[in-house]
mmCIF file of C-alpha atoms in Angstrom:
data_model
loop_
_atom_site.group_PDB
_atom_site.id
_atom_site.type_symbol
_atom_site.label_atom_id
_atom_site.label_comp_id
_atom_site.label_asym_id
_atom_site.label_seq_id
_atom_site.Cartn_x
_atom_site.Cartn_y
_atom_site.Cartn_z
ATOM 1 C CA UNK A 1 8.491 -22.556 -30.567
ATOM 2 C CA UNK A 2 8.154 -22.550 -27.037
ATOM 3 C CA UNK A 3 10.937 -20.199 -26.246
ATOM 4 C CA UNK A 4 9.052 -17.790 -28.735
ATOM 5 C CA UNK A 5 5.900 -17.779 -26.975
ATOM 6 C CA UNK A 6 7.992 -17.180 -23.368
ATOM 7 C CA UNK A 7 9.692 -14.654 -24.983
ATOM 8 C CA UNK A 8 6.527 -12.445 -26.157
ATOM 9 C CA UNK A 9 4.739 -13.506 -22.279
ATOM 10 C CA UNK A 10 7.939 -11.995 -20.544
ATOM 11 C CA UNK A 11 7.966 -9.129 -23.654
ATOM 12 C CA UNK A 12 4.400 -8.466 -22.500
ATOM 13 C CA UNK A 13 4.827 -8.570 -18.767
ATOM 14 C CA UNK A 14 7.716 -5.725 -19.166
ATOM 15 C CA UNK A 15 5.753 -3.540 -21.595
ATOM 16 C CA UNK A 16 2.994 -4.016 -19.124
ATOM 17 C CA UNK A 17 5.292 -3.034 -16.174
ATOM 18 C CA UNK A 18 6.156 -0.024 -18.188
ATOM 19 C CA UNK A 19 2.519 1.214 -19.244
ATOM 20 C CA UNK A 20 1.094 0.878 -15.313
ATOM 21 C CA UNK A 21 3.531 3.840 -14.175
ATOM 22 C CA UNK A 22 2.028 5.995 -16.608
ATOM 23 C CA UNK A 23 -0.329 6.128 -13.821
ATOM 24 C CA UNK A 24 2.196 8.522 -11.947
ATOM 25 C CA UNK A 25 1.273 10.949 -14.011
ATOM 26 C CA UNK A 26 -1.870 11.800 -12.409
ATOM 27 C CA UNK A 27 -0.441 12.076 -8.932
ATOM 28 C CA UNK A 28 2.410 14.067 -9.830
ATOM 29 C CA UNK A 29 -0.064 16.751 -11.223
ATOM 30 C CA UNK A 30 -2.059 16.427 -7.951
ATOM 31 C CA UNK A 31 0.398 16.992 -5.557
ATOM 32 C CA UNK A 32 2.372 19.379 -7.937
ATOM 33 C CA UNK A 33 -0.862 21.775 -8.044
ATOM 34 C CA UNK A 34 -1.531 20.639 -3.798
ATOM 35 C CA UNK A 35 2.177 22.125 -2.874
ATOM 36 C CA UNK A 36 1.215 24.790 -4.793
ATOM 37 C CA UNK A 37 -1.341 25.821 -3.006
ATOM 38 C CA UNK A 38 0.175 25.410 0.079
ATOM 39 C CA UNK A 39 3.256 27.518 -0.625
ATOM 40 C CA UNK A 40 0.486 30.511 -1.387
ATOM 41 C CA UNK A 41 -1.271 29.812 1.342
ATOM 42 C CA UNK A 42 1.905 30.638 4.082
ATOM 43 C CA UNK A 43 2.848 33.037 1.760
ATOM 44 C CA UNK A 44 -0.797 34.828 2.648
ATOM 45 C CA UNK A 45 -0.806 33.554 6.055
ATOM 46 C CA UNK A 46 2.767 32.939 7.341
ATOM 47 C CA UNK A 47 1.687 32.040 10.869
ATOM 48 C CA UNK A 48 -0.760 28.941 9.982
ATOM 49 C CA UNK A 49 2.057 27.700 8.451
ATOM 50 C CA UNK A 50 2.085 23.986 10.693
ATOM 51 C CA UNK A 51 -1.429 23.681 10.280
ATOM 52 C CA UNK A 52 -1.128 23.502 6.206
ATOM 53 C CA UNK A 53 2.165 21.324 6.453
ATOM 54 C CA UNK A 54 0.474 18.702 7.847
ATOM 55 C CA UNK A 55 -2.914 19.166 5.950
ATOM 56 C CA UNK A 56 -0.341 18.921 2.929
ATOM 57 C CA UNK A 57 1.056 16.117 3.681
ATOM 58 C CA UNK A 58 -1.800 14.368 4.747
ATOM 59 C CA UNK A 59 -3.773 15.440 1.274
ATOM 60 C CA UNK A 60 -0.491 14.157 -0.127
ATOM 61 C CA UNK A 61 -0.286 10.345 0.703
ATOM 62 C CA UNK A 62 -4.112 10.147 -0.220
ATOM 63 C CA UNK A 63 -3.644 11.702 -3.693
ATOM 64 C CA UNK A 64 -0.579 8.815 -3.924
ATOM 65 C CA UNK A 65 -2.677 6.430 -3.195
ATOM 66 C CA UNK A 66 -3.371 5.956 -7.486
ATOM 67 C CA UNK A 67 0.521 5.834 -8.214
ATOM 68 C CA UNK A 68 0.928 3.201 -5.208
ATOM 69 C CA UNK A 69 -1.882 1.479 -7.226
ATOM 70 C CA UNK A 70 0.364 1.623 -10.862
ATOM 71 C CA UNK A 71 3.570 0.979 -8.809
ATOM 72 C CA UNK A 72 2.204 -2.467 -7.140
ATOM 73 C CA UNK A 73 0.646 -3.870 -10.843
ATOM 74 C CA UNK A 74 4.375 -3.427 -12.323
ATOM 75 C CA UNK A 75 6.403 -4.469 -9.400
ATOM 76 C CA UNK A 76 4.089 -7.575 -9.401
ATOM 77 C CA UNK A 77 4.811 -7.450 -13.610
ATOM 78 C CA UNK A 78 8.413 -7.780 -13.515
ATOM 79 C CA UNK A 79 8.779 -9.728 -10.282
ATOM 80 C CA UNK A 80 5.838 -12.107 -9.571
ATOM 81 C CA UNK A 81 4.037 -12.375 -13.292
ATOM 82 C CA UNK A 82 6.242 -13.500 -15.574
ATOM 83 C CA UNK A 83 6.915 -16.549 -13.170
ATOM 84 C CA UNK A 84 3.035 -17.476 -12.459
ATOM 85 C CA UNK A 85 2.957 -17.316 -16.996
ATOM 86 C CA UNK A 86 5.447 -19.758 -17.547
ATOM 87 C CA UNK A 87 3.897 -22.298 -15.083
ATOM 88 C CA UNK A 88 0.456 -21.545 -16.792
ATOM 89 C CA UNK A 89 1.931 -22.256 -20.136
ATOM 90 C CA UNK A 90 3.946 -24.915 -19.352
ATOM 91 C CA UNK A 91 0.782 -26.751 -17.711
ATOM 92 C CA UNK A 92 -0.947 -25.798 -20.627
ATOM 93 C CA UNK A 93 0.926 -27.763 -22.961
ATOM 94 C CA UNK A 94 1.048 -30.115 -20.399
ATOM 95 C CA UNK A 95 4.935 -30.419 -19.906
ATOM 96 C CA UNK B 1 12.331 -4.382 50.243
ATOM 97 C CA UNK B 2 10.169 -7.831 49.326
ATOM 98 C CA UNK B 3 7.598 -5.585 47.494
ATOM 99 C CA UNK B 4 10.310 -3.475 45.494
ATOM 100 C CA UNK B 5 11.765 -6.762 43.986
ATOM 101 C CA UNK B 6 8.684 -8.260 43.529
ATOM 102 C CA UNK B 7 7.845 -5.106 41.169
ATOM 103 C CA UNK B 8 11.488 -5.395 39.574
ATOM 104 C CA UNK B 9 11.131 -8.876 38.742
ATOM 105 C CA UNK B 10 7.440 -8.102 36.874
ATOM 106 C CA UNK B 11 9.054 -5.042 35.128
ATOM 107 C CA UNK B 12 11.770 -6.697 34.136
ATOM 108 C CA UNK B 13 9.258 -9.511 32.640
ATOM 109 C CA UNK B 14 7.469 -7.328 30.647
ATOM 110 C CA UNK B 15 10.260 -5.825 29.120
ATOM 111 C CA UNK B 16 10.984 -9.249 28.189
ATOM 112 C CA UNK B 17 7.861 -9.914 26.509
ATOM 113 C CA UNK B 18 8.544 -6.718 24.511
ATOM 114 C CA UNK B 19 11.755 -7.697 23.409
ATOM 115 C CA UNK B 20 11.781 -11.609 22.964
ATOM 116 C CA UNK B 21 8.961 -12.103 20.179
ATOM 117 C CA UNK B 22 10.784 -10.200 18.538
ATOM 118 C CA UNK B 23 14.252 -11.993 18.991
ATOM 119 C CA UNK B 24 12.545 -15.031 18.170
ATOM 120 C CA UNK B 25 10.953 -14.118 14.910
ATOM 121 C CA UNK B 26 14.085 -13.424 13.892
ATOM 122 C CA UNK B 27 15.883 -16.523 14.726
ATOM 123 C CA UNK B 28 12.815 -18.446 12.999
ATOM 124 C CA UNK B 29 13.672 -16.542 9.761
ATOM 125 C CA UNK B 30 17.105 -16.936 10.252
ATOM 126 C CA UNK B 31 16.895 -20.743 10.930
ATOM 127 C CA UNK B 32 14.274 -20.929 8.350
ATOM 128 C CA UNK B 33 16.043 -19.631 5.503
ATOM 129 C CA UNK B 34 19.589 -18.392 6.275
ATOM 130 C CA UNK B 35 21.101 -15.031 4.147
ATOM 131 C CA UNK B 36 22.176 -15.599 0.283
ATOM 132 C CA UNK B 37 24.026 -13.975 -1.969
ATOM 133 C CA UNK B 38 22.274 -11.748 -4.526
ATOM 134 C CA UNK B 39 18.862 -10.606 -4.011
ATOM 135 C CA UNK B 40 15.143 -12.278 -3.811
ATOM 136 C CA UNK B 41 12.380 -10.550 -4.088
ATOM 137 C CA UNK B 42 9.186 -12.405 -2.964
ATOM 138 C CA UNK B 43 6.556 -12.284 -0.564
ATOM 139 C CA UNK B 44 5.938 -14.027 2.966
ATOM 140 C CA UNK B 45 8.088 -17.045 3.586
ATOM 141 C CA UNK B 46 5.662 -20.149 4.117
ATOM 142 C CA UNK B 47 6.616 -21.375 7.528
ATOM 143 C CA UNK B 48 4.366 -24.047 8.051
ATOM 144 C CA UNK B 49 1.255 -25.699 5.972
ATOM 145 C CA UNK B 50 -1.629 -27.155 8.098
ATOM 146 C CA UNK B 51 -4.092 -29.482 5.949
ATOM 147 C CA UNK B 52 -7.230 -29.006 6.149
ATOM 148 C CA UNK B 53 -9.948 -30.540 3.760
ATOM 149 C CA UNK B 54 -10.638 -27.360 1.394
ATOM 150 C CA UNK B 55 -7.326 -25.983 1.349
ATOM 151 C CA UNK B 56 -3.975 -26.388 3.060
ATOM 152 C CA UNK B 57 -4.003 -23.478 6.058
ATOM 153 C CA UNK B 58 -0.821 -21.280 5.596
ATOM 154 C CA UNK B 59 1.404 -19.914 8.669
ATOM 155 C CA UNK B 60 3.513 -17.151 6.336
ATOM 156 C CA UNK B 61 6.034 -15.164 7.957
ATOM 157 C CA UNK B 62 3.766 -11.881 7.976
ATOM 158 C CA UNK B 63 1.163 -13.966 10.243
ATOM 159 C CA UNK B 64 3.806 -15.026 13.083
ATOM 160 C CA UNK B 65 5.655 -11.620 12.848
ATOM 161 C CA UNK B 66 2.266 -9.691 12.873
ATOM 162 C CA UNK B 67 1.702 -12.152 16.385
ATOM 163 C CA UNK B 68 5.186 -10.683 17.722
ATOM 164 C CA UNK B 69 4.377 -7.266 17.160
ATOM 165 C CA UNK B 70 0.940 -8.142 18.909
ATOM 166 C CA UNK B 71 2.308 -9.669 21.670
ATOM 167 C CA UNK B 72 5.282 -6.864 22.108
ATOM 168 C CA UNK B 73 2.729 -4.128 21.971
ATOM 169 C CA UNK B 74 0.370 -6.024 24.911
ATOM 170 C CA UNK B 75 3.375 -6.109 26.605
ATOM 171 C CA UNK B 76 4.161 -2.733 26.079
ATOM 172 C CA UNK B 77 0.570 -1.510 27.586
ATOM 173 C CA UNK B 78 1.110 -3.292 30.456
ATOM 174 C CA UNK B 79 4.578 -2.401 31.643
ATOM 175 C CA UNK B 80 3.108 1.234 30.731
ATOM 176 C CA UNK B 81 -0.221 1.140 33.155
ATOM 177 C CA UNK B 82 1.905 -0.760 36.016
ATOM 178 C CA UNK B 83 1.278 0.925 39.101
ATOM 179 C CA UNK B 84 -0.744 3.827 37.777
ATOM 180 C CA UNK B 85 -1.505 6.371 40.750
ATOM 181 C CA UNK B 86 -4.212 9.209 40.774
ATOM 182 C CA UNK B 87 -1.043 11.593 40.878
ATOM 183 C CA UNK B 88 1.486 10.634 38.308
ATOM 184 C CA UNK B 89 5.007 9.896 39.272
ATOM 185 C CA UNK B 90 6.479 7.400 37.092
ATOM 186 C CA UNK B 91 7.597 8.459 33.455
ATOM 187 C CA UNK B 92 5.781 5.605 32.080
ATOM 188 C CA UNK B 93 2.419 6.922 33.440
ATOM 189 C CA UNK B 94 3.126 10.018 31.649
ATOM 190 C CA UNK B 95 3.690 8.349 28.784
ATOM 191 C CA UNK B 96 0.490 6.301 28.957
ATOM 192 C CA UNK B 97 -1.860 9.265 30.024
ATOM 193 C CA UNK B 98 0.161 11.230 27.096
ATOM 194 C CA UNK B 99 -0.973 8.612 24.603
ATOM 195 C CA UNK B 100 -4.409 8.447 25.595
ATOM 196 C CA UNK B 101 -4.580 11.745 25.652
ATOM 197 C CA UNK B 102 -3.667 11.800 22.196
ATOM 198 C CA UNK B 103 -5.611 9.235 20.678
ATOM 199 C CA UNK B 104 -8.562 10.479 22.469
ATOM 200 C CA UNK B 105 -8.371 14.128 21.215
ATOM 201 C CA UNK B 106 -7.993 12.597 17.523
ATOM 202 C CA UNK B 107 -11.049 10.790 18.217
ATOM 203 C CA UNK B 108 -13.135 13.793 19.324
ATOM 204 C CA UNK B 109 -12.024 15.623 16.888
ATOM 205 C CA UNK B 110 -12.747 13.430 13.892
ATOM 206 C CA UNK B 111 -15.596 11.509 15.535
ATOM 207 C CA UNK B 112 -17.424 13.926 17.602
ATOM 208 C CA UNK B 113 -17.772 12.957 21.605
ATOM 209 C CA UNK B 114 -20.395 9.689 20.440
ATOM 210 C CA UNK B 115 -17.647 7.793 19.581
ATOM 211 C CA UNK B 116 -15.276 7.892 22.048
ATOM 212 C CA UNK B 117 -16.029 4.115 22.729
ATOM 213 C CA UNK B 118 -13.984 3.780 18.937
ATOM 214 C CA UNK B 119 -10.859 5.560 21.242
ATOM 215 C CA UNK B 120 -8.929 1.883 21.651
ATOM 216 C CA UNK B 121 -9.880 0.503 18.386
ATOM 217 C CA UNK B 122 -8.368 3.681 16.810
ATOM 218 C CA UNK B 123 -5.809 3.186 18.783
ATOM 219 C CA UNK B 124 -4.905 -0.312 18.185
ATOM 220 C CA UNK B 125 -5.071 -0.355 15.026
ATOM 221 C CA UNK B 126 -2.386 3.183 14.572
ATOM 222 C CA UNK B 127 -0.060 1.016 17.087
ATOM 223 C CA UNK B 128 -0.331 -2.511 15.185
ATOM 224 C CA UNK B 129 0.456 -0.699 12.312
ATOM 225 C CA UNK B 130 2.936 1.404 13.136
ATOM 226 C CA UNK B 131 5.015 -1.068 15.031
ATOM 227 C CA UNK B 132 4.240 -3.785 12.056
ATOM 228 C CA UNK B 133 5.656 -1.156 9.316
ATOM 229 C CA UNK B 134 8.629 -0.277 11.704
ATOM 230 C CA UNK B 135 9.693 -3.904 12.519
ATOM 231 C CA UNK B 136 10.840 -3.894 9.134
ATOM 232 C CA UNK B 137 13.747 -1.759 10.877
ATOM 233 C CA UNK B 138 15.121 -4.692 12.653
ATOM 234 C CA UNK B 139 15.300 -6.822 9.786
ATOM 235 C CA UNK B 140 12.134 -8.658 9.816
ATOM 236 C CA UNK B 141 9.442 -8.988 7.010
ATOM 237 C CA UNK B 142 7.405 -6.157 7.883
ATOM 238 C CA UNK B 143 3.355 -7.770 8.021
ATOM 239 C CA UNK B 144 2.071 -4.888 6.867
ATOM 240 C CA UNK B 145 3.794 -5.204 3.240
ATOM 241 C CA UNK B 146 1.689 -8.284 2.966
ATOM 242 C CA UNK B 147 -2.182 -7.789 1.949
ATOM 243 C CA UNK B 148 -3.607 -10.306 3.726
ATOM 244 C CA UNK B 149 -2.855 -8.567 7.040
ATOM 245 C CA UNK B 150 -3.997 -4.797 6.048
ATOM 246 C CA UNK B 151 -7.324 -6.684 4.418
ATOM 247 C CA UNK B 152 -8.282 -8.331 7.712
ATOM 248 C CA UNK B 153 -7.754 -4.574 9.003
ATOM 249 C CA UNK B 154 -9.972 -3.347 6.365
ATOM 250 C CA UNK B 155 -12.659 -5.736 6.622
ATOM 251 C CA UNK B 156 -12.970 -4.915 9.992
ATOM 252 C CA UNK B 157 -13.362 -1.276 9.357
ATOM 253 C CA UNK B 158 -15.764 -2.305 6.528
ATOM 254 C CA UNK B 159 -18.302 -4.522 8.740
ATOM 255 C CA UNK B 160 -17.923 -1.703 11.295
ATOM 256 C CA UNK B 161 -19.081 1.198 8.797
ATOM 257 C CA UNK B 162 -21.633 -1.534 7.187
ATOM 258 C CA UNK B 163 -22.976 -1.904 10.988
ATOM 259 C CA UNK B 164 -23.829 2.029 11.559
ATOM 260 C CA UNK B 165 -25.632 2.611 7.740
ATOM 261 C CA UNK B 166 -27.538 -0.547 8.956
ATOM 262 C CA UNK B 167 -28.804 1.433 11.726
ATOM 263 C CA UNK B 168 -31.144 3.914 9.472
ATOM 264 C CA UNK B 169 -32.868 0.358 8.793
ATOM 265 C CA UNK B 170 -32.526 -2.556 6.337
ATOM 266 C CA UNK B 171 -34.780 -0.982 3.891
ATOM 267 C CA UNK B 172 -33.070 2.338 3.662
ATOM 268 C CA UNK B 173 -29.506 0.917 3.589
ATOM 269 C CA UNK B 174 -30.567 -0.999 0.581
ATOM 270 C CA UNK B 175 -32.689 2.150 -1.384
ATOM 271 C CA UNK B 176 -29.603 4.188 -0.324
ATOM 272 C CA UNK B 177 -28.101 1.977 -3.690
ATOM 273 C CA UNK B 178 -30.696 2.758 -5.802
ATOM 274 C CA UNK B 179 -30.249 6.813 -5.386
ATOM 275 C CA UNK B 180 -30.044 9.029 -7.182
ATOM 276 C CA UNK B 181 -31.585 7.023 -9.959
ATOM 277 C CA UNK B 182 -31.961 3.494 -9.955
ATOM 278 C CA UNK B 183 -29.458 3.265 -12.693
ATOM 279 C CA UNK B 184 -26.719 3.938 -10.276
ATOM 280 C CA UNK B 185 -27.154 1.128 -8.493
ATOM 281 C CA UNK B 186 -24.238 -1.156 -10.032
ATOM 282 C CA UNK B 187 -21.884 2.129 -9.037
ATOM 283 C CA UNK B 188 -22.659 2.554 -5.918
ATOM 284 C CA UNK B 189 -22.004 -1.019 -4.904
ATOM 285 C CA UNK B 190 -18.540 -0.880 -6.979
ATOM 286 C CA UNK B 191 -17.968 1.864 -4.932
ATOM 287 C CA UNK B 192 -18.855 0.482 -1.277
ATOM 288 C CA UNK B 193 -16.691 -2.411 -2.239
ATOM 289 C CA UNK B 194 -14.314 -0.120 -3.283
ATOM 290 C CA UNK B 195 -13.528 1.546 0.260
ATOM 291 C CA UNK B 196 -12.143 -1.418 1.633
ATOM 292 C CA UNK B 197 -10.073 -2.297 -0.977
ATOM 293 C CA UNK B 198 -8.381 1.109 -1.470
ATOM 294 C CA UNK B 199 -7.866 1.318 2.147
ATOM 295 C CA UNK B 200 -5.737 -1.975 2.198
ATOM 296 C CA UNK B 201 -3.998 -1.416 -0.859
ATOM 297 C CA UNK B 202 -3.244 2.334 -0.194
ATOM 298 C CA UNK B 203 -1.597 0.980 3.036
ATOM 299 C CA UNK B 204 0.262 -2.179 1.511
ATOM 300 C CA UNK B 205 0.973 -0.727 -1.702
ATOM 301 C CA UNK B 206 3.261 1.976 0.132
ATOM 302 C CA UNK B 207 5.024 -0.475 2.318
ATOM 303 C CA UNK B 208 5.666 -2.945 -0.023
ATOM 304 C CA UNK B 209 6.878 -1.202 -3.117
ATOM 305 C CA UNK B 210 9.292 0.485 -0.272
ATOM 306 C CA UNK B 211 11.072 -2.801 0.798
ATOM 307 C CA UNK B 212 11.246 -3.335 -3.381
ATOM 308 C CA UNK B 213 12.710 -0.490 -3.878
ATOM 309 C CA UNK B 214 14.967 -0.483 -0.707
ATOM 310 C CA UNK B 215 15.854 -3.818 -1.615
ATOM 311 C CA UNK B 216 16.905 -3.079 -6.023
ATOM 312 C CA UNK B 217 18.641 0.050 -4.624
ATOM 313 C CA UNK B 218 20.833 -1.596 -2.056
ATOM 314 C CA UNK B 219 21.560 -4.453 -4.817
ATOM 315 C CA UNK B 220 22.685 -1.580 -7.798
ATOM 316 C CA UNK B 221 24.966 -0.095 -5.328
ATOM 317 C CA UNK B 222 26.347 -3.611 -4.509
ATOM 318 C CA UNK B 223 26.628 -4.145 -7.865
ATOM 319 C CA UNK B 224 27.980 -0.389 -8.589
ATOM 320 C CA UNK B 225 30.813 -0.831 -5.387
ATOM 321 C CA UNK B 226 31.660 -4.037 -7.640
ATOM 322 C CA UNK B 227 32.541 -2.332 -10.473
ATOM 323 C CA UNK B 228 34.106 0.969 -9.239
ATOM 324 C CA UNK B 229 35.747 -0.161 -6.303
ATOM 325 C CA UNK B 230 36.775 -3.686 -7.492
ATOM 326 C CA UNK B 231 39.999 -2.575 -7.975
ATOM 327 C CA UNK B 232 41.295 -2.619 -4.656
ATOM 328 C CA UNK B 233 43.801 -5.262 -3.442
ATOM 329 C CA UNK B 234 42.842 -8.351 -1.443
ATOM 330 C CA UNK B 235 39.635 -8.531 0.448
ATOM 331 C CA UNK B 236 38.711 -4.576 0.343
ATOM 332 C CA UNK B 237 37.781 -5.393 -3.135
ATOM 333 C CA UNK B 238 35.134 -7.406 -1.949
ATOM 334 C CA UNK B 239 33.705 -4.692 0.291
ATOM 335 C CA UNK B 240 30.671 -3.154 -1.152
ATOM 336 C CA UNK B 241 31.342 0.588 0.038
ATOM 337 C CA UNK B 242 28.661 2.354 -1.504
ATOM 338 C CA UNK B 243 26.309 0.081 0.578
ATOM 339 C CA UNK B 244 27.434 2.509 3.514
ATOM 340 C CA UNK B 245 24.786 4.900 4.481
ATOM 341 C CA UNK B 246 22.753 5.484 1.247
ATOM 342 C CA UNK B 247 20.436 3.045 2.380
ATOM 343 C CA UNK B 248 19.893 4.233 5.888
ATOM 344 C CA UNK B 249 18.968 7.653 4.096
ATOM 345 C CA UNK B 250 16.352 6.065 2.136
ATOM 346 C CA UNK B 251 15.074 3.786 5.216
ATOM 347 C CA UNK B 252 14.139 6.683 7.122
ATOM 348 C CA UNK B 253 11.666 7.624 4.187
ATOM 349 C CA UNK B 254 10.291 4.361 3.229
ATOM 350 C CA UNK B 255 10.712 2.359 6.988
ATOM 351 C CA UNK B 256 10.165 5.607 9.241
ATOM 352 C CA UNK B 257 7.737 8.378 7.769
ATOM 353 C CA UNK B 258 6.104 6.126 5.239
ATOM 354 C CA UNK B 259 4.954 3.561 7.424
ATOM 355 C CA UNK B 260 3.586 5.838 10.346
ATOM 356 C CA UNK B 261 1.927 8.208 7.519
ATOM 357 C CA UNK B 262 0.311 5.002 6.534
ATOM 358 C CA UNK B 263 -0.497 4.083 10.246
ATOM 359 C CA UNK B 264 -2.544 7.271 10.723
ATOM 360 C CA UNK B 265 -3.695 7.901 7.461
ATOM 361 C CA UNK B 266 -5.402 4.119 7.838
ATOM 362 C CA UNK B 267 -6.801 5.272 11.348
ATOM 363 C CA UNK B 268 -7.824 8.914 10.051
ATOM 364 C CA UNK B 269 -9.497 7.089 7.420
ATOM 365 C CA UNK B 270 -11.396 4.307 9.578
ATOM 366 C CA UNK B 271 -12.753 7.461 11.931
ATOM 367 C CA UNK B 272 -14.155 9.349 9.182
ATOM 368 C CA UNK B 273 -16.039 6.908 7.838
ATOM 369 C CA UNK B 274 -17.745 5.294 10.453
ATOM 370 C CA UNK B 275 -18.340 8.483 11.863
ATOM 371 C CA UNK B 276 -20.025 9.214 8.332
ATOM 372 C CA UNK B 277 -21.952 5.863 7.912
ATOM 373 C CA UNK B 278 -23.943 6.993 11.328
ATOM 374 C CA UNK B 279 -27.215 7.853 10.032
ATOM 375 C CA UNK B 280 -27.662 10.246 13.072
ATOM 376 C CA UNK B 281 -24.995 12.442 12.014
ATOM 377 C CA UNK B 282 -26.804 13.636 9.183
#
């Protein structure tokens, strides 16, 4: 029995993992449409071409900032999680 | 002659404070827990646990290598201002006077001239965590991948911005809440605890899931040499190949450019909001 309910906590804790980078969706959009942008903008004005690098970039790591935020929750899913579960469990049970 | 050696003997013991907290947070890991096969992920070691009646008081790795980077960088400043002359000769003034420079231009230009007071604060906090992210580079658990060090950061920032929208008065701070309507209220306090937060996990989130994935990309190419290479006679078989150079690619993206984006997004962050929070800018 108790080898079932580790196997649905771990089963969870992967699905989990999984369904937090959906978040990287949203910044991939972001920066997608930001580069955009950009490129038009040298394209119109060649010479302030440093200027809107580093704008870019900058604009860039902030719009990351909500995949970062999906990364962490499933690195700490598959790595730290399914760990802190079991001992939960197994207290619970009190074994 | 006396005064020349004199001047050696200090430079050379600066240098040394540069160099040596480093060299001995790494023999502490290395004593502490010496290399394994396969790979760990996990965060700070736990060097040393001091009781105290609440709670046992943790010394994790991040804390004593965040002390080595603070320690290298004071010694850095001060083998930098040696001798400083109204005329600069030395390379190292140049290099001082260059990073002042710098810092203080980013501060103008993001603060306006009030704050130029905020100048070293800026600029400690870009150097602590530029040099934390980048001792990952020699090996060592980089403090900046662990949140408790970027929170501290953060709740410094936080009390800082908290202290300038406390100037425009008590009573305004706290009707600033209630606006637009006083059903906003629970929102707007989500979302002044929310600055801090973001700001450290922005910063740790980036440097952390870069060691993971450093580290699960430098295992599947051990693994991958294994399998492709394992072939080959006697101890070459045992070489893992592939772990040649891929990873020093991927280090200078993670290690390199991600943590000193990090370092001065955190510090381009911190400027505009306390410059923001100062009711007289309005």
């Amino acid at each position: 029995m108790i080898e079932l309910a580790i196997g649905i906590m771990l089963c969870g804790c992967a699905l989990g993992a999984g369904i937090a980078l959906i978040a990287g969706i949203g910044p991939g959009i972001g920066e997608g449409q930001a580069v955009a942008k950009a490129c038009e903008a040298v394209g119109r004005q060649p010479e302030s071409k440093s200027a809107v690098t580093s704008t870019l970039i900058l604009g860039c790591a902030l719009a990351e900032t909500t995949g970062i935020y999906g990364l962490v929750i499933g690195i700490l899913l598959i790595f730290v999680a399914p760990g802190r579960f079991v001992d939960i469990l197994m207290s619970a049970i009190g074994k | 002659m006396n005064e020349k050696a004199k001047g050696r003997l200090i430079d050379g013991l600066l240098l040394a404070m540069i160099i040596v907290p480093f060299l001995l947070a790494i023999t502490l890991r290395v004593l502490y827990k010496p290399a394994e096969e396969g790979i760990t992920i996990s965060g700070a070691l736990v060097y040393l646990e001091i009781p105290l009646p609440l709670q046992p008081l943790l010394v994790t790795e991040a804390m004593v290598n965040s002390w080595a980077v603070v320690i290298a960088l004071f010694g850095a400043s001060l083998f930098l201002t040696r001798n400083l002359k109204l005329r600069p000769e030395s390379k190292r003034q140049i290099i001082a006077e260059w990073v002042v420079e710098k810092v203080n231009g980013l501060v103008a230009q993001n603060m306006g001239e009030k704050f130029m007071p905020f100048a070293p604060y800026i600029a400690a906090i870009l150097g602590l965590s530029a040099a934390s992210s980048l001792s990952s580079l020699l090996g060592l658990y980089p403090p900046t991948a662990d949140i408790s060090v970027i929170a501290g950061w953060a709740i410094i920032t936080f009390t800082l911005i908290t202290h300038y929208k406390l100037k425009s008065g008590v009573g305004s701070y706290i009707k600033g809440f209630f606006e637009p309507i006083p059903f906003f209220a629970p929102l707007n306090i989500i979302g002044e605890v929310a600055t801090p937060v973001s700001m450290s996990f922005r910063h740790y989130g980036n440097v952390m899931s870069g060691t993971v994935i450093a580290t699960l990309i430098c295992a599947a190419l051990q693994g991958l040499s294994k399998s492709l290479l394992g072939w080959l006679p006697g101890a070459l078989g045992n070489v893992p190949f592939l772990q040649i150079g891929l990873p020093a690619v991927l280090s200078l993206y993670f290690d390199l450019f991600s943590g000193c984006m990090q370092a001065f997004i955190f510090a381009m962050l911190t400027m505009l909001f306390i410059a923001q929070a100062d009711p007289a800018a309005e």
